[in-house]
């Protein structure tokens, strides 16, 4: 199993603190299974590209748990929102 670089994890934490202040999107778990797939994420985050979704799918299962979605949501807030 590949190791996640510490600087990447630190970046996620830093992004989390920035986006929390900006107002994050609620966890869009439409079927209450504890995960968000790409279609759920895209409904909540308009214009989201699959490649960006996949960057935050840290375990590669095609689904985001709450922690992974928080990272994606923070990234989206910083990169996509003002497009």
mmCIF file of N, CA, C and O in Angstrom:
data_model
loop_
_atom_site.group_PDB
_atom_site.id
_atom_site.type_symbol
_atom_site.label_atom_id
_atom_site.label_comp_id
_atom_site.label_asym_id
_atom_site.label_seq_id
_atom_site.Cartn_x
_atom_site.Cartn_y
_atom_site.Cartn_z
ATOM 1 N N UNK A 1 0.860 -1.184 0.000
ATOM 2 C CA UNK A 1 0.000 0.000 0.000
ATOM 3 C C UNK A 1 0.897 1.234 0.000
ATOM 4 O O UNK A 1 1.780 1.359 0.843
ATOM 5 N N UNK A 2 0.693 2.178 -0.932
ATOM 6 C CA UNK A 2 1.564 3.351 -1.001
ATOM 7 C C UNK A 2 1.396 4.257 0.216
ATOM 8 O O UNK A 2 0.311 4.408 0.756
ATOM 9 N N UNK A 3 2.515 4.841 0.606
ATOM 10 C CA UNK A 3 2.510 5.791 1.722
ATOM 11 C C UNK A 3 2.094 7.170 1.205
ATOM 12 O O UNK A 3 2.453 7.546 0.096
ATOM 13 N N UNK A 4 1.354 7.898 2.013
ATOM 14 C CA UNK A 4 0.951 9.255 1.659
ATOM 15 C C UNK A 4 1.979 10.202 2.256
ATOM 16 O O UNK A 4 2.229 10.165 3.460
ATOM 17 N N UNK A 5 2.621 11.046 1.420
ATOM 18 C CA UNK A 5 3.647 11.955 1.942
ATOM 19 C C UNK A 5 3.082 12.887 3.013
ATOM 20 O O UNK A 5 1.959 13.384 2.901
ATOM 21 N N UNK A 6 3.872 13.122 4.041
ATOM 22 C CA UNK A 6 3.454 13.978 5.152
ATOM 23 C C UNK A 6 3.114 15.382 4.671
ATOM 24 O O UNK A 6 2.166 15.992 5.166
ATOM 25 N N UNK A 7 3.839 15.892 3.702
ATOM 26 C CA UNK A 7 3.558 17.260 3.224
ATOM 27 C C UNK A 7 2.188 17.338 2.555
ATOM 28 O O UNK A 7 1.508 18.346 2.619
ATOM 29 N N UNK A 8 1.747 16.234 1.911
ATOM 30 C CA UNK A 8 0.419 16.203 1.313
ATOM 31 C C UNK A 8 -0.649 16.257 2.406
ATOM 32 O O UNK A 8 -1.611 16.995 2.307
ATOM 33 N N UNK A 9 -0.459 15.444 3.456
ATOM 34 C CA UNK A 9 -1.418 15.442 4.561
ATOM 35 C C UNK A 9 -1.452 16.801 5.250
ATOM 36 O O UNK A 9 -2.513 17.298 5.610
ATOM 37 N N UNK A 10 -0.291 17.419 5.427
ATOM 38 C CA UNK A 10 -0.245 18.750 6.021
ATOM 39 C C UNK A 10 -1.012 19.737 5.156
ATOM 40 O O UNK A 10 -1.757 20.576 5.657
ATOM 41 N N UNK A 11 -0.869 19.613 3.831
ATOM 42 C CA UNK A 11 -1.602 20.487 2.916
ATOM 43 C C UNK A 11 -3.103 20.318 3.050
ATOM 44 O O UNK A 11 -3.851 21.288 3.020
ATOM 45 N N UNK A 12 -3.551 19.071 3.227
ATOM 46 C CA UNK A 12 -4.984 18.832 3.422
ATOM 47 C C UNK A 12 -5.482 19.494 4.699
ATOM 48 O O UNK A 12 -6.553 20.092 4.728
ATOM 49 N N UNK A 13 -4.692 19.394 5.762
ATOM 50 C CA UNK A 13 -5.073 20.022 7.031
ATOM 51 C C UNK A 13 -5.127 21.530 6.868
ATOM 52 O O UNK A 13 -6.065 22.192 7.308
ATOM 53 N N UNK A 14 -4.126 22.088 6.210
ATOM 54 C CA UNK A 14 -4.096 23.532 5.979
ATOM 55 C C UNK A 14 -5.280 23.967 5.127
ATOM 56 O O UNK A 14 -5.965 24.935 5.451
ATOM 57 N N UNK A 15 -5.568 23.244 4.061
ATOM 58 C CA UNK A 15 -6.727 23.559 3.229
ATOM 59 C C UNK A 15 -8.011 23.465 4.042
ATOM 60 O O UNK A 15 -8.927 24.260 3.869
ATOM 61 N N UNK A 16 -8.080 22.495 4.926
ATOM 62 C CA UNK A 16 -9.270 22.321 5.760
ATOM 63 C C UNK A 16 -9.555 23.532 6.608
ATOM 64 O O UNK A 16 -10.692 23.971 6.726
ATOM 65 N N UNK A 17 -8.535 24.121 7.169
ATOM 66 C CA UNK A 17 -8.756 25.285 8.015
ATOM 67 C C UNK A 17 -9.177 26.496 7.186
ATOM 68 O O UNK A 17 -9.986 27.298 7.626
ATOM 69 N N UNK A 18 -8.667 26.616 5.980
ATOM 70 C CA UNK A 18 -9.041 27.741 5.113
ATOM 71 C C UNK A 18 -10.486 27.607 4.653
ATOM 72 O O UNK A 18 -11.273 28.536 4.734
ATOM 73 N N UNK A 19 -10.860 26.429 4.163
ATOM 74 C CA UNK A 19 -12.200 26.251 3.621
ATOM 75 C C UNK A 19 -13.261 26.236 4.706
ATOM 76 O O UNK A 19 -14.392 26.621 4.457
ATOM 77 N N UNK A 20 -12.917 25.800 5.892
ATOM 78 C CA UNK A 20 -13.894 25.820 6.973
ATOM 79 C C UNK A 20 -14.385 27.231 7.210
ATOM 80 O O UNK A 20 -15.560 27.461 7.451
ATOM 81 N N UNK A 21 -13.484 28.163 7.127
ATOM 82 C CA UNK A 21 -13.859 29.563 7.306
ATOM 83 C C UNK A 21 -14.697 30.062 6.140
ATOM 84 O O UNK A 21 -15.521 30.951 6.289
ATOM 85 N N UNK A 22 -14.507 29.464 4.965
ATOM 86 C CA UNK A 22 -15.218 29.919 3.766
ATOM 87 C C UNK A 22 -16.622 29.325 3.664
ATOM 88 O O UNK A 22 -17.394 29.744 2.826
ATOM 89 N N UNK A 23 -16.950 28.357 4.480
ATOM 90 C CA UNK A 23 -18.277 27.743 4.435
ATOM 91 C C UNK A 23 -18.310 26.527 3.536
ATOM 92 O O UNK A 23 -18.445 26.640 2.335
ATOM 93 N N UNK A 24 -18.166 25.360 4.107
ATOM 94 C CA UNK A 24 -18.079 24.124 3.345
ATOM 95 C C UNK A 24 -19.460 23.572 3.002
ATOM 96 O O UNK A 24 -20.436 23.831 3.693
ATOM 97 N N UNK A 25 -19.516 22.801 1.925
ATOM 98 C CA UNK A 25 -20.734 22.120 1.498
ATOM 99 C C UNK A 25 -20.965 20.938 2.437
ATOM 100 O O UNK A 25 -20.029 20.217 2.772
ATOM 101 N N UNK A 26 -22.203 20.689 2.861
ATOM 102 C CA UNK A 26 -22.482 19.514 3.698
ATOM 103 C C UNK A 26 -22.141 18.209 2.968
ATOM 104 O O UNK A 26 -22.154 18.155 1.741
ATOM 105 N N UNK A 27 -21.860 17.165 3.709
ATOM 106 C CA UNK A 27 -21.515 15.858 3.160
ATOM 107 C C UNK A 27 -22.708 15.308 2.368
ATOM 108 O O UNK A 27 -23.750 14.997 2.948
ATOM 109 N N UNK A 28 -22.587 15.193 1.035
ATOM 110 C CA UNK A 28 -23.736 14.833 0.186
ATOM 111 C C UNK A 28 -23.942 13.322 0.022
ATOM 112 O O UNK A 28 -23.969 12.799 -1.088
ATOM 113 N N UNK A 29 -24.112 12.625 1.118
ATOM 114 C CA UNK A 29 -24.291 11.174 1.098
ATOM 115 C C UNK A 29 -25.768 10.866 0.864
ATOM 116 O O UNK A 29 -26.547 10.718 1.796
ATOM 117 N N UNK A 30 -26.155 10.761 -0.409
ATOM 118 C CA UNK A 30 -27.560 10.606 -0.777
ATOM 119 C C UNK A 30 -28.210 9.310 -0.322
ATOM 120 O O UNK A 30 -29.405 9.271 -0.069
ATOM 121 N N UNK A 31 -27.441 8.236 -0.165
ATOM 122 C CA UNK A 31 -28.038 6.954 0.217
ATOM 123 C C UNK A 31 -27.638 6.511 1.627
ATOM 124 O O UNK A 31 -27.860 5.360 1.996
ATOM 125 N N UNK A 32 -27.035 7.394 2.392
ATOM 126 C CA UNK A 32 -26.655 7.126 3.792
ATOM 127 C C UNK A 32 -25.762 5.899 3.964
ATOM 128 O O UNK A 32 -25.863 5.182 4.956
ATOM 129 N N UNK A 33 -24.839 5.674 3.020
ATOM 130 C CA UNK A 33 -23.908 4.555 3.163
ATOM 131 C C UNK A 33 -22.569 4.986 3.757
ATOM 132 O O UNK A 33 -21.679 4.181 3.945
ATOM 133 N N UNK A 34 -22.439 6.299 4.020
ATOM 134 C CA UNK A 34 -21.200 6.804 4.605
ATOM 135 C C UNK A 34 -20.159 7.219 3.584
ATOM 136 O O UNK A 34 -19.047 7.578 3.948
ATOM 137 N N UNK A 35 -20.533 7.179 2.301
ATOM 138 C CA UNK A 35 -19.606 7.530 1.221
ATOM 139 C C UNK A 35 -20.282 8.411 0.182
ATOM 140 O O UNK A 35 -21.501 8.407 0.049
ATOM 141 N N UNK A 36 -19.448 9.124 -0.570
ATOM 142 C CA UNK A 36 -19.909 9.978 -1.665
ATOM 143 C C UNK A 36 -19.238 9.486 -2.940
ATOM 144 O O UNK A 36 -18.015 9.336 -2.978
ATOM 145 N N UNK A 37 -20.032 9.198 -3.976
ATOM 146 C CA UNK A 37 -19.430 8.835 -5.258
ATOM 147 C C UNK A 37 -19.287 10.109 -6.106
ATOM 148 O O UNK A 37 -19.684 11.197 -5.695
ATOM 149 N N UNK A 38 -18.714 9.948 -7.289
ATOM 150 C CA UNK A 38 -18.467 11.106 -8.147
ATOM 151 C C UNK A 38 -19.755 11.853 -8.484
ATOM 152 O O UNK A 38 -19.783 13.085 -8.455
ATOM 153 N N UNK A 39 -20.836 11.135 -8.775
ATOM 154 C CA UNK A 39 -22.095 11.792 -9.135
ATOM 155 C C UNK A 39 -22.663 12.600 -7.971
ATOM 156 O O UNK A 39 -23.164 13.708 -8.174
ATOM 157 N N UNK A 40 -22.594 12.054 -6.745
ATOM 158 C CA UNK A 40 -23.032 12.808 -5.559
ATOM 159 C C UNK A 40 -22.200 14.075 -5.400
ATOM 160 O O UNK A 40 -22.731 15.158 -5.154
ATOM 161 N N UNK A 41 -20.892 13.921 -5.533
ATOM 162 C CA UNK A 41 -19.990 15.060 -5.361
ATOM 163 C C UNK A 41 -20.268 16.124 -6.417
ATOM 164 O O UNK A 41 -20.325 17.319 -6.110
ATOM 165 N N UNK A 42 -20.466 15.699 -7.636
ATOM 166 C CA UNK A 42 -20.695 16.650 -8.740
ATOM 167 C C UNK A 42 -22.013 17.412 -8.567
ATOM 168 O O UNK A 42 -22.097 18.581 -8.939
ATOM 169 N N UNK A 43 -23.026 16.764 -7.995
ATOM 170 C CA UNK A 43 -24.288 17.481 -7.738
ATOM 171 C C UNK A 43 -24.076 18.597 -6.708
ATOM 172 O O UNK A 43 -24.701 19.646 -6.793
ATOM 173 N N UNK A 44 -23.214 18.366 -5.746
ATOM 174 C CA UNK A 44 -22.956 19.368 -4.707
ATOM 175 C C UNK A 44 -21.876 20.364 -5.097
ATOM 176 O O UNK A 44 -21.851 21.477 -4.585
ATOM 177 N N UNK A 45 -20.990 19.940 -5.982
ATOM 178 C CA UNK A 45 -19.854 20.763 -6.397
ATOM 179 C C UNK A 45 -19.881 20.905 -7.919
ATOM 180 O O UNK A 45 -19.154 20.214 -8.633
ATOM 181 N N UNK A 46 -20.728 21.790 -8.450
ATOM 182 C CA UNK A 46 -20.901 21.929 -9.901
ATOM 183 C C UNK A 46 -19.581 22.193 -10.627
ATOM 184 O O UNK A 46 -18.756 22.970 -10.168
ATOM 185 N N UNK A 47 -19.407 21.507 -11.745
ATOM 186 C CA UNK A 47 -18.215 21.696 -12.562
ATOM 187 C C UNK A 47 -17.016 20.873 -12.125
ATOM 188 O O UNK A 47 -15.967 20.926 -12.759
ATOM 189 N N UNK A 48 -17.158 20.108 -11.057
ATOM 190 C CA UNK A 48 -16.059 19.290 -10.555
ATOM 191 C C UNK A 48 -15.599 18.305 -11.622
ATOM 192 O O UNK A 48 -16.414 17.610 -12.227
ATOM 193 N N UNK A 49 -14.317 18.252 -11.856
ATOM 194 C CA UNK A 49 -13.740 17.317 -12.818
ATOM 195 C C UNK A 49 -13.423 15.989 -12.123
ATOM 196 O O UNK A 49 -13.003 15.967 -10.964
ATOM 197 N N UNK A 50 -13.601 14.888 -12.846
ATOM 198 C CA UNK A 50 -13.329 13.567 -12.272
ATOM 199 C C UNK A 50 -11.888 13.445 -11.782
ATOM 200 O O UNK A 50 -11.616 12.844 -10.748
ATOM 201 N N UNK A 51 -10.951 14.020 -12.508
ATOM 202 C CA UNK A 51 -9.544 13.924 -12.117
ATOM 203 C C UNK A 51 -9.319 14.531 -10.726
ATOM 204 O O UNK A 51 -8.526 14.007 -9.938
ATOM 205 N N UNK A 52 -10.024 15.598 -10.409
ATOM 206 C CA UNK A 52 -9.892 16.205 -9.080
ATOM 207 C C UNK A 52 -10.560 15.344 -8.016
ATOM 208 O O UNK A 52 -10.046 15.189 -6.909
ATOM 209 N N UNK A 53 -11.705 14.738 -8.343
ATOM 210 C CA UNK A 53 -12.351 13.795 -7.427
ATOM 211 C C UNK A 53 -11.383 12.663 -7.097
ATOM 212 O O UNK A 53 -11.204 12.289 -5.937
ATOM 213 N N UNK A 54 -10.740 12.120 -8.126
ATOM 214 C CA UNK A 54 -9.846 10.978 -7.942
ATOM 215 C C UNK A 54 -8.611 11.313 -7.119
ATOM 216 O O UNK A 54 -8.076 10.451 -6.421
ATOM 217 N N UNK A 55 -8.156 12.566 -7.164
ATOM 218 C CA UNK A 55 -7.011 12.975 -6.335
ATOM 219 C C UNK A 55 -7.312 12.825 -4.855
ATOM 220 O O UNK A 55 -6.415 12.563 -4.059
ATOM 221 N N UNK A 56 -8.546 13.011 -4.478
ATOM 222 C CA UNK A 56 -8.932 12.960 -3.063
ATOM 223 C C UNK A 56 -9.477 11.602 -2.651
ATOM 224 O O UNK A 56 -9.758 11.380 -1.473
ATOM 225 N N UNK A 57 -9.602 10.684 -3.587
ATOM 226 C CA UNK A 57 -9.986 9.303 -3.289
ATOM 227 C C UNK A 57 -8.701 8.575 -2.897
ATOM 228 O O UNK A 57 -8.110 7.849 -3.688
ATOM 229 N N UNK A 58 -8.257 8.788 -1.686
ATOM 230 C CA UNK A 58 -6.938 8.339 -1.258
ATOM 231 C C UNK A 58 -6.768 6.827 -1.249
ATOM 232 O O UNK A 58 -5.669 6.331 -1.457
ATOM 233 N N UNK A 59 -7.840 6.082 -1.047
ATOM 234 C CA UNK A 59 -7.726 4.622 -1.052
ATOM 235 C C UNK A 59 -8.103 4.008 -2.401
ATOM 236 O O UNK A 59 -8.050 2.800 -2.580
ATOM 237 N N UNK A 60 -8.478 4.850 -3.371
ATOM 238 C CA UNK A 60 -8.738 4.390 -4.730
ATOM 239 C C UNK A 60 -9.970 3.521 -4.908
ATOM 240 O O UNK A 60 -10.077 2.794 -5.891
ATOM 241 N N UNK A 61 -10.943 3.614 -3.999
ATOM 242 C CA UNK A 61 -12.131 2.765 -4.104
ATOM 243 C C UNK A 61 -13.280 3.399 -4.892
ATOM 244 O O UNK A 61 -14.349 2.823 -4.990
ATOM 245 N N UNK A 62 -13.065 4.601 -5.441
ATOM 246 C CA UNK A 62 -14.108 5.260 -6.221
ATOM 247 C C UNK A 62 -15.136 5.982 -5.375
ATOM 248 O O UNK A 62 -16.101 6.534 -5.901
ATOM 249 N N UNK A 63 -14.921 6.000 -4.063
ATOM 250 C CA UNK A 63 -15.837 6.650 -3.121
ATOM 251 C C UNK A 63 -15.030 7.511 -2.153
ATOM 252 O O UNK A 63 -13.883 7.196 -1.846
ATOM 253 N N UNK A 64 -15.650 8.583 -1.679
ATOM 254 C CA UNK A 64 -14.992 9.429 -0.682
ATOM 255 C C UNK A 64 -15.692 9.269 0.656
ATOM 256 O O UNK A 64 -16.920 9.351 0.732
ATOM 257 N N UNK A 65 -14.908 9.037 1.702
ATOM 258 C CA UNK A 65 -15.477 9.059 3.046
ATOM 259 C C UNK A 65 -15.503 10.519 3.505
ATOM 260 O O UNK A 65 -15.141 11.424 2.746
ATOM 261 N N UNK A 66 -15.921 10.768 4.718
ATOM 262 C CA UNK A 66 -16.048 12.154 5.196
ATOM 263 C C UNK A 66 -14.720 12.910 5.149
ATOM 264 O O UNK A 66 -14.677 14.071 4.767
ATOM 265 N N UNK A 67 -13.655 12.266 5.524
ATOM 266 C CA UNK A 67 -12.346 12.923 5.519
ATOM 267 C C UNK A 67 -11.877 13.253 4.116
ATOM 268 O O UNK A 67 -11.377 14.347 3.855
ATOM 269 N N UNK A 68 -12.028 12.294 3.206
ATOM 270 C CA UNK A 68 -11.626 12.524 1.821
ATOM 271 C C UNK A 68 -12.486 13.623 1.195
ATOM 272 O O UNK A 68 -11.978 14.495 0.478
ATOM 273 N N UNK A 69 -13.797 13.600 1.468
ATOM 274 C CA UNK A 69 -14.672 14.627 0.903
ATOM 275 C C UNK A 69 -14.331 16.003 1.457
ATOM 276 O O UNK A 69 -14.380 16.999 0.733
ATOM 277 N N UNK A 70 -13.965 16.072 2.730
ATOM 278 C CA UNK A 70 -13.584 17.365 3.314
ATOM 279 C C UNK A 70 -12.398 17.956 2.561
ATOM 280 O O UNK A 70 -12.379 19.154 2.263
ATOM 281 N N UNK A 71 -11.418 17.117 2.226
ATOM 282 C CA UNK A 71 -10.277 17.601 1.447
ATOM 283 C C UNK A 71 -10.693 18.089 0.080
ATOM 284 O O UNK A 71 -10.277 19.158 -0.372
ATOM 285 N N UNK A 72 -11.547 17.320 -0.611
ATOM 286 C CA UNK A 72 -12.046 17.720 -1.929
ATOM 287 C C UNK A 72 -12.847 19.015 -1.836
ATOM 288 O O UNK A 72 -12.688 19.919 -2.657
ATOM 289 N N UNK A 73 -13.685 19.097 -0.839
ATOM 290 C CA UNK A 73 -14.527 20.279 -0.652
ATOM 291 C C UNK A 73 -13.662 21.521 -0.442
ATOM 292 O O UNK A 73 -13.929 22.585 -1.005
ATOM 293 N N UNK A 74 -12.616 21.380 0.330
ATOM 294 C CA UNK A 74 -11.710 22.502 0.572
ATOM 295 C C UNK A 74 -11.010 22.919 -0.716
ATOM 296 O O UNK A 74 -10.901 24.103 -1.026
ATOM 297 N N UNK A 75 -10.524 21.928 -1.465
ATOM 298 C CA UNK A 75 -9.882 22.182 -2.751
ATOM 299 C C UNK A 75 -10.853 22.898 -3.687
ATOM 300 O O UNK A 75 -10.514 23.897 -4.322
ATOM 301 N N UNK A 76 -12.066 22.396 -3.765
ATOM 302 C CA UNK A 76 -13.090 22.991 -4.630
ATOM 303 C C UNK A 76 -13.346 24.448 -4.246
ATOM 304 O O UNK A 76 -13.441 25.316 -5.105
ATOM 305 N N UNK A 77 -13.454 24.699 -2.958
ATOM 306 C CA UNK A 77 -13.715 26.062 -2.484
ATOM 307 C C UNK A 77 -12.625 27.010 -2.932
ATOM 308 O O UNK A 77 -12.889 28.126 -3.364
ATOM 309 N N UNK A 78 -11.383 26.551 -2.873
ATOM 310 C CA UNK A 78 -10.260 27.397 -3.250
ATOM 311 C C UNK A 78 -10.058 27.527 -4.756
ATOM 312 O O UNK A 78 -9.678 28.585 -5.245
ATOM 313 N N UNK A 79 -10.323 26.469 -5.500
ATOM 314 C CA UNK A 79 -10.002 26.452 -6.926
ATOM 315 C C UNK A 79 -11.204 26.714 -7.842
ATOM 316 O O UNK A 79 -11.109 27.478 -8.786
ATOM 317 N N UNK A 80 -12.325 26.106 -7.570
ATOM 318 C CA UNK A 80 -13.460 26.154 -8.492
ATOM 319 C C UNK A 80 -14.442 27.294 -8.228
ATOM 320 O O UNK A 80 -15.059 27.780 -9.156
ATOM 321 N N UNK A 81 -14.646 27.642 -7.008
ATOM 322 C CA UNK A 81 -15.767 28.499 -6.658
ATOM 323 C C UNK A 81 -15.798 29.824 -7.427
ATOM 324 O O UNK A 81 -16.853 30.309 -7.785
ATOM 325 N N UNK A 82 -14.653 30.406 -7.710
ATOM 326 C CA UNK A 82 -14.626 31.716 -8.375
ATOM 327 C C UNK A 82 -14.440 31.632 -9.882
ATOM 328 O O UNK A 82 -14.166 32.637 -10.518
ATOM 329 N N UNK A 83 -14.628 30.453 -10.451
ATOM 330 C CA UNK A 83 -14.472 30.298 -11.912
ATOM 331 C C UNK A 83 -15.587 30.977 -12.643
ATOM 332 O O UNK A 83 -16.689 31.066 -12.289
#
